[in-house]
XYZ file of C-alpha atoms in Angstrom:
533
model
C 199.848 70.452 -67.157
C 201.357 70.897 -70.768
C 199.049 68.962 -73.248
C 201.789 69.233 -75.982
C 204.070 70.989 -77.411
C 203.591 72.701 -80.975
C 207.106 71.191 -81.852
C 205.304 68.038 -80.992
C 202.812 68.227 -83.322
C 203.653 67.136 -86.642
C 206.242 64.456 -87.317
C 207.812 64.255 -90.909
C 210.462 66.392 -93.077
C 209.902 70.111 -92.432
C 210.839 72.242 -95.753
C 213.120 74.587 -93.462
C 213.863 74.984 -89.898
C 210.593 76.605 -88.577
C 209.187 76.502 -84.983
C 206.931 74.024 -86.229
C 208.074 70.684 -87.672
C 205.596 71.006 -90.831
C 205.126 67.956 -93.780
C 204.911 69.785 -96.402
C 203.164 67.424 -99.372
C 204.211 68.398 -103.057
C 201.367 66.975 -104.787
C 197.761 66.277 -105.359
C 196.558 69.225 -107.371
C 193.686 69.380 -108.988
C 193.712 70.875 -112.604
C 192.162 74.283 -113.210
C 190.097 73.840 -109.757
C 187.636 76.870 -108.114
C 190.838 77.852 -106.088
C 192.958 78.692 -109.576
C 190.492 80.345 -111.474
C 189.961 82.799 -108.639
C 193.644 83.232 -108.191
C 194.289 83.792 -111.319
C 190.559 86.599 -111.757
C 192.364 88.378 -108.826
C 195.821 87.659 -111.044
C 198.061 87.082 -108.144
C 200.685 84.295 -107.931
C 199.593 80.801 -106.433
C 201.783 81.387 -103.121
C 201.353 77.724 -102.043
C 202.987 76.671 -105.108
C 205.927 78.990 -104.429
C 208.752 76.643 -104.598
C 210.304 78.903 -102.163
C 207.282 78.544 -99.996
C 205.699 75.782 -98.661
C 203.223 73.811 -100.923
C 200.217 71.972 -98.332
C 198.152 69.205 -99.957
C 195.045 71.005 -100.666
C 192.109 69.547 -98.830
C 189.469 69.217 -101.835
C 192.458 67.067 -103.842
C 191.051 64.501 -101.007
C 189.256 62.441 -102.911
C 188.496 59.209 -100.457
C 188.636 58.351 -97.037
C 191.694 56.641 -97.968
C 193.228 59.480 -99.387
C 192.031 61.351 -95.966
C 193.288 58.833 -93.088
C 196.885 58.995 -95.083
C 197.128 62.568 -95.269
C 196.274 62.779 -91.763
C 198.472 59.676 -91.130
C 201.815 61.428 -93.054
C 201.036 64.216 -90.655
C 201.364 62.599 -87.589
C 198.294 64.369 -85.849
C 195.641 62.842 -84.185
C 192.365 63.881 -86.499
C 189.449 61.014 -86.644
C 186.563 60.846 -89.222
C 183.616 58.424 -89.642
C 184.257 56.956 -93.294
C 180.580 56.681 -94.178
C 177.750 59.598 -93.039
C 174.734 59.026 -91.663
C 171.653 60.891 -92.276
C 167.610 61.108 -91.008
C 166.560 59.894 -87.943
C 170.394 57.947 -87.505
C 172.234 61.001 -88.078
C 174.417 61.196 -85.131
C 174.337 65.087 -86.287
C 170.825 65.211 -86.115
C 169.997 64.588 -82.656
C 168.639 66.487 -80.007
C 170.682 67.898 -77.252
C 168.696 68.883 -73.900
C 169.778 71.682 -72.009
C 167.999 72.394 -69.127
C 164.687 71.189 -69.879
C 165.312 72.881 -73.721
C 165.752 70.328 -76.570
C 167.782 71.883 -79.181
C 167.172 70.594 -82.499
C 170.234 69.051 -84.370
C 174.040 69.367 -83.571
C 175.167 72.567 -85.940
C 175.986 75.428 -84.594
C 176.389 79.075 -85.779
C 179.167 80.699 -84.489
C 178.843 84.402 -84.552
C 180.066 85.906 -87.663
C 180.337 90.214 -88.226
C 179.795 91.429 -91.694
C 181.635 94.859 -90.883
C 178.314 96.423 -92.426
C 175.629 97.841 -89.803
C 175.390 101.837 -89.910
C 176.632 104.107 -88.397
C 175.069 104.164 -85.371
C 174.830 100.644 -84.531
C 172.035 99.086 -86.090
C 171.363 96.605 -89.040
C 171.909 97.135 -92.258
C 169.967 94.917 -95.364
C 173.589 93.444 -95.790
C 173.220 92.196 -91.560
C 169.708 90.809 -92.669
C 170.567 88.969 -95.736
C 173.281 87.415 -93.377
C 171.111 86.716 -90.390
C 168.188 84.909 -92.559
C 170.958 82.724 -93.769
C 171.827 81.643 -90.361
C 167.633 80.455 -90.034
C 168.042 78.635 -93.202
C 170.841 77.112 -92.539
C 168.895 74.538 -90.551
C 171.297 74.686 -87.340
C 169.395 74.719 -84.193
C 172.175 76.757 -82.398
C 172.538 79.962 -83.187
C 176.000 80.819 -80.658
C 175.069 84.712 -80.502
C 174.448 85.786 -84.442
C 177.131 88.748 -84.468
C 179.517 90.483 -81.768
C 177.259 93.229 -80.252
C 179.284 96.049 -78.525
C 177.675 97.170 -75.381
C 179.071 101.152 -76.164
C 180.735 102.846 -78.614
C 184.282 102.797 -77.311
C 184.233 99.177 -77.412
C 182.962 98.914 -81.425
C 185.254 96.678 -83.197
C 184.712 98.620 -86.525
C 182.551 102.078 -86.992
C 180.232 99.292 -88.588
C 179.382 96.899 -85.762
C 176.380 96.049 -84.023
C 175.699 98.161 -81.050
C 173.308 97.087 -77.875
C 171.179 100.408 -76.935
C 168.196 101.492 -76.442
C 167.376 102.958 -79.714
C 168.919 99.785 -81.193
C 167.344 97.286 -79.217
C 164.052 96.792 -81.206
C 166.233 96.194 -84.489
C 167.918 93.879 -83.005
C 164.760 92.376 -82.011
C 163.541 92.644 -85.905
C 167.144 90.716 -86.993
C 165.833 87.986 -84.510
C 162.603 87.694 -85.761
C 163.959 87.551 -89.245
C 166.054 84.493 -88.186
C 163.095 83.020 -86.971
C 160.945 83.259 -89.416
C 163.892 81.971 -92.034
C 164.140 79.338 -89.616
C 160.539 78.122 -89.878
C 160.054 78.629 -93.436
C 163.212 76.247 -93.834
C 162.544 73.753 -91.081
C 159.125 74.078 -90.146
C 159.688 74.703 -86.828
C 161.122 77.241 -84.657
C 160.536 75.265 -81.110
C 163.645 73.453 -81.117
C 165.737 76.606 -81.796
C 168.354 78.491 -79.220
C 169.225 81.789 -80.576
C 171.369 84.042 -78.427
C 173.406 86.711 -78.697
C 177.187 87.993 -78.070
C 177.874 90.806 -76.464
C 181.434 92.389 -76.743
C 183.844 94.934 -75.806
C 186.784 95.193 -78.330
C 189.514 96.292 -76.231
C 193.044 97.393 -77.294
C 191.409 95.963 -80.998
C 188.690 98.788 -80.968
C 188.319 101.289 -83.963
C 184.919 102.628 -83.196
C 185.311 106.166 -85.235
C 187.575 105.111 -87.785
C 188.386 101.163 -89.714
C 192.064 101.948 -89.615
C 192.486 103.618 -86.316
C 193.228 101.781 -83.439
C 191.745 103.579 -80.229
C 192.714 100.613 -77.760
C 190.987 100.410 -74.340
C 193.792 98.414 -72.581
C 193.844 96.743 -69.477
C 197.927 96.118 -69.524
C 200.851 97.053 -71.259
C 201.691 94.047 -73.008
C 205.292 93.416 -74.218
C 204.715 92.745 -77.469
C 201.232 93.565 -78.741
C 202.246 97.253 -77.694
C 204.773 97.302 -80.367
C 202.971 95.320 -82.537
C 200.172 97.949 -82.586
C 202.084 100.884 -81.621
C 200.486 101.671 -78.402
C 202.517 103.899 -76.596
C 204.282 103.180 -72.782
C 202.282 105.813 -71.511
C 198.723 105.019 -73.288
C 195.896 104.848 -70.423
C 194.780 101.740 -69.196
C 191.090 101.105 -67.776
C 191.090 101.477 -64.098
C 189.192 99.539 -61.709
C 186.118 102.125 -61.445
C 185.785 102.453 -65.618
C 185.576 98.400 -65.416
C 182.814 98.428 -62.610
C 181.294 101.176 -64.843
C 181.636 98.616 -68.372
C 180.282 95.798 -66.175
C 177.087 97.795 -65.587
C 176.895 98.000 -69.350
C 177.134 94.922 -70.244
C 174.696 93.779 -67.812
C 171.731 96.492 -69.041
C 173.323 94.852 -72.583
C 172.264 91.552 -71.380
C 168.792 92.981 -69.909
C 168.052 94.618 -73.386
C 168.601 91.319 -75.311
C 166.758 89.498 -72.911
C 163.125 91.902 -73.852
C 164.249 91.295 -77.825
C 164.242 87.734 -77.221
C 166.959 86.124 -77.451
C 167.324 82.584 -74.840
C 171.225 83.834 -74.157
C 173.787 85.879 -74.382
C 177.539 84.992 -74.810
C 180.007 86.888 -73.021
C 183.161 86.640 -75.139
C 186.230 86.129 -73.641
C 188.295 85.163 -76.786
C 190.271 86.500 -79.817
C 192.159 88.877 -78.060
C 188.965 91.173 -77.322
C 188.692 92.922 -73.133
C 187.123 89.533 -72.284
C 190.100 87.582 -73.210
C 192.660 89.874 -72.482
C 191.273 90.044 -68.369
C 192.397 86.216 -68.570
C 196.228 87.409 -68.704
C 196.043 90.610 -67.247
C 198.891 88.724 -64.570
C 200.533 92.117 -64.842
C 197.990 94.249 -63.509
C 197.482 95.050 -59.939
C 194.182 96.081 -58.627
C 190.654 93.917 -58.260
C 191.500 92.987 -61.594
C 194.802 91.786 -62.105
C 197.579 89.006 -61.310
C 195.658 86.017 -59.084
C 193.354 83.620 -60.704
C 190.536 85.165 -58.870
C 191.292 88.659 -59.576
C 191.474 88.033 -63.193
C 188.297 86.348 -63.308
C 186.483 88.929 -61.060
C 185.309 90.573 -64.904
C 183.372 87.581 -65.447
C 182.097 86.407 -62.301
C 180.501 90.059 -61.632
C 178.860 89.644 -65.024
C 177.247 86.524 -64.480
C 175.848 87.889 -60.928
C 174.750 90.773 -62.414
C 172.556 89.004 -65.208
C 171.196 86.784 -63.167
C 170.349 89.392 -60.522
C 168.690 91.888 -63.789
C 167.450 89.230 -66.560
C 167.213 85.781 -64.086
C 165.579 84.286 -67.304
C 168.553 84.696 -69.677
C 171.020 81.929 -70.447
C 174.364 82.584 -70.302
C 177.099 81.544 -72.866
C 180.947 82.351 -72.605
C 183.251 81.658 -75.832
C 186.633 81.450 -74.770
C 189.979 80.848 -76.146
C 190.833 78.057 -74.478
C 194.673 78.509 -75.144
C 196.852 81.133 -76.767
C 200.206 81.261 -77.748
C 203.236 83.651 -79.199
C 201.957 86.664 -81.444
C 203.209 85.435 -84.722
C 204.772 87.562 -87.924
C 206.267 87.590 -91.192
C 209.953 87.292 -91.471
C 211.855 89.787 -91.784
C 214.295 90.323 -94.821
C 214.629 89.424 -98.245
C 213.172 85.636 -97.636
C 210.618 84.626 -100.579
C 209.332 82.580 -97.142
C 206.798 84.350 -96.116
C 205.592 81.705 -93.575
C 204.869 83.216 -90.343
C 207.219 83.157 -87.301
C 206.587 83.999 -83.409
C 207.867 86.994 -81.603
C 211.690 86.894 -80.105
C 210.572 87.490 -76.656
C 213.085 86.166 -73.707
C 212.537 84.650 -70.269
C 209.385 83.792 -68.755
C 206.149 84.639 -71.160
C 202.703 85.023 -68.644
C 200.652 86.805 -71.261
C 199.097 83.349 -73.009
C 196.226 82.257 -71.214
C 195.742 78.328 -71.575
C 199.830 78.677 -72.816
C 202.659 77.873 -70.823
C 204.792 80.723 -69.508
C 207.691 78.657 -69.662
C 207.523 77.433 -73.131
C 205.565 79.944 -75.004
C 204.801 77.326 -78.105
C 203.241 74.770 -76.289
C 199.739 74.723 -74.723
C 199.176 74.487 -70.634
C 195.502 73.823 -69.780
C 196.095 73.800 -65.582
C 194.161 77.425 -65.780
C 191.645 76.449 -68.596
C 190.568 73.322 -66.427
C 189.925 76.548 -63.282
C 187.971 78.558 -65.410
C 185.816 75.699 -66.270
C 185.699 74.691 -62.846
C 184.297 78.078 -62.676
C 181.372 78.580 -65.353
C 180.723 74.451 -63.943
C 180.484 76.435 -60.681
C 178.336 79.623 -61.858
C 176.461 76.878 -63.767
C 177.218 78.435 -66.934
C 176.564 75.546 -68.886
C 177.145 76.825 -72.399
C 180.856 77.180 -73.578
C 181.942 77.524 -76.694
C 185.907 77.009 -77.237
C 187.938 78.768 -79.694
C 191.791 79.170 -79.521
C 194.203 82.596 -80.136
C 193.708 85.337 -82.034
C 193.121 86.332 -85.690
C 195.122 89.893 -84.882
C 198.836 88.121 -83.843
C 198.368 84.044 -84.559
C 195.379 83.251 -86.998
C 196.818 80.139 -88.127
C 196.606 79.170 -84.453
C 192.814 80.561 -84.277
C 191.863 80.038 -87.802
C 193.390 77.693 -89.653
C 193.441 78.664 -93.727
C 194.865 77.893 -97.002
C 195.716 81.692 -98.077
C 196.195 84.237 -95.209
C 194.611 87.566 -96.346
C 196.734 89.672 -97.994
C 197.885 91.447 -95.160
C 198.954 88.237 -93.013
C 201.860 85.927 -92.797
C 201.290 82.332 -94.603
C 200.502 79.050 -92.442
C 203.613 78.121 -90.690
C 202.063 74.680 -90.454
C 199.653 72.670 -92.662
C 196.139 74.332 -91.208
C 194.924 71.125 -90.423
C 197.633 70.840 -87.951
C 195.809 73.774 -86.388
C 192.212 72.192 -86.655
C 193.526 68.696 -85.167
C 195.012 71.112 -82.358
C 191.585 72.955 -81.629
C 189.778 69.688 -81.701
C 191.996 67.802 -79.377
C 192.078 70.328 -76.816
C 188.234 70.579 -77.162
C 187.644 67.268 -76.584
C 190.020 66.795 -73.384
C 187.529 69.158 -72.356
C 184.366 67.622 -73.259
C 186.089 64.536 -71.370
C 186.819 66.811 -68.123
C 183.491 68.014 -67.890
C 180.711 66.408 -69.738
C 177.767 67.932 -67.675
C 178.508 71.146 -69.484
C 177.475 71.929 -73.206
C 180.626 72.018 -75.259
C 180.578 73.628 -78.843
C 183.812 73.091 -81.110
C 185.385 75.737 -83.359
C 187.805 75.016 -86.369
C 186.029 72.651 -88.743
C 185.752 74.689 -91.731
C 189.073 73.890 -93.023
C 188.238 70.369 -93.016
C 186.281 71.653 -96.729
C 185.235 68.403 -97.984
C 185.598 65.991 -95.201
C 183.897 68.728 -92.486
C 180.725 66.745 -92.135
C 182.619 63.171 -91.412
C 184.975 64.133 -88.593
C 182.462 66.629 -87.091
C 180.142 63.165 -86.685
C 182.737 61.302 -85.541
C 183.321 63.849 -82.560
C 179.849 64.107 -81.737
C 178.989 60.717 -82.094
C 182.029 59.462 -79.922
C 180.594 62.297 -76.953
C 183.773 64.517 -77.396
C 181.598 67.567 -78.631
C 178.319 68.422 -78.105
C 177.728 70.563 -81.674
C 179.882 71.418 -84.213
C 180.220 75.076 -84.747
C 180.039 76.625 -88.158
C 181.909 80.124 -89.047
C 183.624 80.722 -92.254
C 181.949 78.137 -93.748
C 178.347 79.433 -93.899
C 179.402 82.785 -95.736
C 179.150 80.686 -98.884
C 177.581 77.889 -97.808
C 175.196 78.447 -95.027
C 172.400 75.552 -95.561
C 175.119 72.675 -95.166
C 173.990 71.542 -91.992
C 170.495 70.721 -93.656
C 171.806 68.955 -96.553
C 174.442 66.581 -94.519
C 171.182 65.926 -91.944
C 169.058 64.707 -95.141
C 171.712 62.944 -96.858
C 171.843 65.164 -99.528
C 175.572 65.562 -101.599
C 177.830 68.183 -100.205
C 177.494 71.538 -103.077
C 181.307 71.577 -103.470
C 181.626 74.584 -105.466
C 180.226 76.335 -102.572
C 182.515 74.467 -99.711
C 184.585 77.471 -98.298
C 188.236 77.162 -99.410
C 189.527 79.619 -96.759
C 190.562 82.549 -99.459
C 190.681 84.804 -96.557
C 188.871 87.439 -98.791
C 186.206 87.992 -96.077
C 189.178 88.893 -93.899
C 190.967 90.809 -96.254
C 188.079 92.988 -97.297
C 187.726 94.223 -93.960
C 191.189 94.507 -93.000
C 190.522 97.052 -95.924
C 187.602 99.460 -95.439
C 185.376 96.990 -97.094
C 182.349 94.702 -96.171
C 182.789 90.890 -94.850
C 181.641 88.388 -97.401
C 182.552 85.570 -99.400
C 183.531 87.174 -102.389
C 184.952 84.186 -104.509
C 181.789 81.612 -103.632
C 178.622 83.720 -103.287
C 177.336 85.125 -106.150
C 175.563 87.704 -104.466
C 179.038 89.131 -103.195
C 180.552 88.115 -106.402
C 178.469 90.665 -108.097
C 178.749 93.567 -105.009
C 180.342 96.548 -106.324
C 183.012 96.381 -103.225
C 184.319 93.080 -105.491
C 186.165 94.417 -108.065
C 187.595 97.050 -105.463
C 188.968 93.998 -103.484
C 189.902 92.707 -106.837
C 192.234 95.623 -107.675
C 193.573 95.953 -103.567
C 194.836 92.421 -103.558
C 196.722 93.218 -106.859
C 198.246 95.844 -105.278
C 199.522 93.665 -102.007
């Protein structure tokens, strides 16, 4: 079943041919706004006003719901918002959600967000605390795992992240407690709380001895992420035994965060990371390759290993519900640097929730299976996300300015958010017994708060999941539950800086919003790299 089409999704005047039919709006700026005095700090040219480029209708020049619904109207996507917010006890955001006999606070949730900054050898650092309090303070009663948490070193996104062991295990117990106590201090109360945690194996995106060294753990040659990230024809990929193997680590992962106390653990199967990339492995022969079944065997051993080793653990899976073409920047002498999907020809079977005959456009018949699945392992917690941030992040997360090393939108990024939250809620629709967390709001900016109550009060979410956005402003969830006005100047913008700095060696933060990272010495060195790209 193809839900649409990318082609499909915008109707209007495009600037130039593109795979996407984009509006591209040439006005609406504000003067001398928070977005062009950091441009101009890091002194780099305003690409969006390129007139080579395109030139998207910035979301804070928004000023009414008016100015909203005819944005979104000119657009031709299908993005709702309540025009008025409620707040207290009528806060359709503020309600309790049972799961299981557990009533979880509020609907905000905190999707898990890396800093790039634990040491060496896998534990917190006072950079992963800072962070982590923030999440308890932020007053969401969700916490979707905290952080990615490899469960060994070969599968360490960074030489920084988080590792599950068990000479880590009581720090990560401490980083819970921290959140806790934040929590409390905040809120008052901690009993309403679900904090979990997200356990991880990189895959062919792992650099766990070096932040610019790829040391992929693949489980298929893929035809063009190989190229993409130079991974040789004859590079090794995991056979069935080193899976069985990873699948007992991940389950004494699960065991270990169980005794430091967390209520779940997320097994990720998004982004591009192992867990995502079993969902395409069509390729592959073996126990874990081409069928349905085979390429869900991964996750369905998981789950019956947790519940056979930690029976009292939750279990979580974020998934990217559909992929697409790996995107790039053109090629040539174009002053377009809007990004453009692969040439590949014939059939394309490596997009799970895409559709192999029409690579652009999204197919949900195996999405709807693997729910029917975690519906069927009652896995009742599912976050969805979409793509990847290493080959389409406009598709996975939709931004203003790419980071310096990325392609610009090829769309207006709230044609990606409208995406992500239509495809979420045909879900939600499909299978409301399960608990259904939406990704993708932060680029709403201004107007986050009234179409994230419209989708929770209409039942096509359950919570609204927070990423980006709680970098520089992490307590926005309390202030929309008490009615308090939005802090613009700390609404995330989507620089991209807390991409870009680790895309460079550095540490993830909101450098432009939070003063605290404002001030870190790693600023100014970001300062002087994006000068340079």
């Amino acid at each position: 079943m193809i839900l649409f089409a990318l082609d499909d999704a915008v109707n209007g005047a495009a600037a130039e041919p593109s795979p996407f039919v984009v509006f591209a709006e040439k006005r609406g700026y504000t003067p001398r706004s928070a977005i062009d005095n950091y441009i101009a700090d890091c002194n780099q040219p305003d690409k969006m006003s390129d007139s080579n480029t395109p030139n998207y209708r910035r979301v804070a020049s928004l000023k009414t719901a008016d100015d909203f619904a005819n944005h979104i109207e000119r657009l031709g996507v299908e993005l709702h918002f309540d025009r008025e917010l409620q707040s207290g006890a009528d806060s359709p955001l503020g309600q309790p959600y049972q799961l299981d006999g557990f009533k979880i606070g509020n609907r905000f949730c905190i999707l898990p967000m890396e800093g790039w900054d634990g040491t060496e050898d896998g534990k917190p650092s006072e950079l992963t605390v800072r962070r982590w309090k923030h999440f308890g303070e932020s007053g969401a009663k969700l916490i979707w795992g905290g952080e990615a948490v490899a469960v060994r070193h070969d599968g360490r996104a960074n030489p920084n992240q988080l590792i599950s062991s068990d000479e880590t295990t009581s720090e990560l117990e401490k980083l819970r407690k921290v959140l806790v106590a934040a929590h409390e201090e905040k809120c008052g109360s901690s009993g309403d709380l679900l904090v979990g945690l997200q356990l991880t194996h990189s895959g062919r995106f792992a650099r766990p001895n070096d932040k610019k060294k790829l040391e992929p753990r693949i489980l298929y040659h893929h035809p063009i992420l190989d190229r993409k990230f130079n991974i040789a024809p004859d590079h090794a990929c995991l056979t069935d035994a080193e899976i069985d193997d990873l699948i007992g680590d991940f389950v004494k992962a699960a065991r270990r965060a169980e005794a430091a106390g967390f209520a779940f653990v997320d097994l990720k199967h998004c982004h591009g990371y192992l867990g995502h990339e079993f969902l395409s492995a069509t390729t592959r022969e073996g126990r874990y390759g081409g069928a349905f079944e085979n390429r869900t065997r991964f996750l369905r051993e998981l789950v019956a290993g947790i519940r056979r080793d930690a029976p009292g653990l939750m279990i979580g899976v974020r998934l990217s519900a559909f992929d697409l073409l790996p995107f790039k920047m053109p090629e040539g002498p174009s002053a377009d640097k809007r990004g453009v999907p692969e040439q590949f020809e014939g059939r394309y079977p490596h997009a799970f929730g895409g559709d192999a005959e029409n690579p652009l456009a999204i197919n949900l018949t195996e999405t709807f299976r693997i729910f029917d699945l975690l519906d069927e392992l009652n896995v009742k917690l599912v976050c969805v996300s979409a793509g990847s941030p290493y080959y389409n992040p406009h598709i996975q997360r939709p931004a203003l300015f790419p980071p310096s090393d990325g392609y610009e939108p090829p769309e207006d990024p709230l044609v990606g958010v409208a995406r992500q939250i239509k495809v979420t809620g045909e879900l939600k629709a499909r299978y409301p017994q399960l608990c259904v967390v939406g990704s993708g709001y932060t680029y709403l900016q201004d107007w986050l708060p009234n179409v994230g109550q419209f989708y929770v009060r209409t039942r096509q979410v359950d919570f609204v999941g927070l990423g980006r956005m709680v970098l520089a402003y992490h307590d926005l969830p309390l202030d929309v539950i008490n009615g308090a006005r939005l802090q613009t100047k700390r609404l995330c913008r989507t620089f991209s800086d807390c991409t870009t700095g680790p895309r460079n060696g550095l540490v993830s933060g909101c450098f432009p919003l939070d003063p605290f990272y404002r001030s870190h010495p790693q600023a100014e060195t970001l300062k002087v790299l994006k000068r340079k790209q």
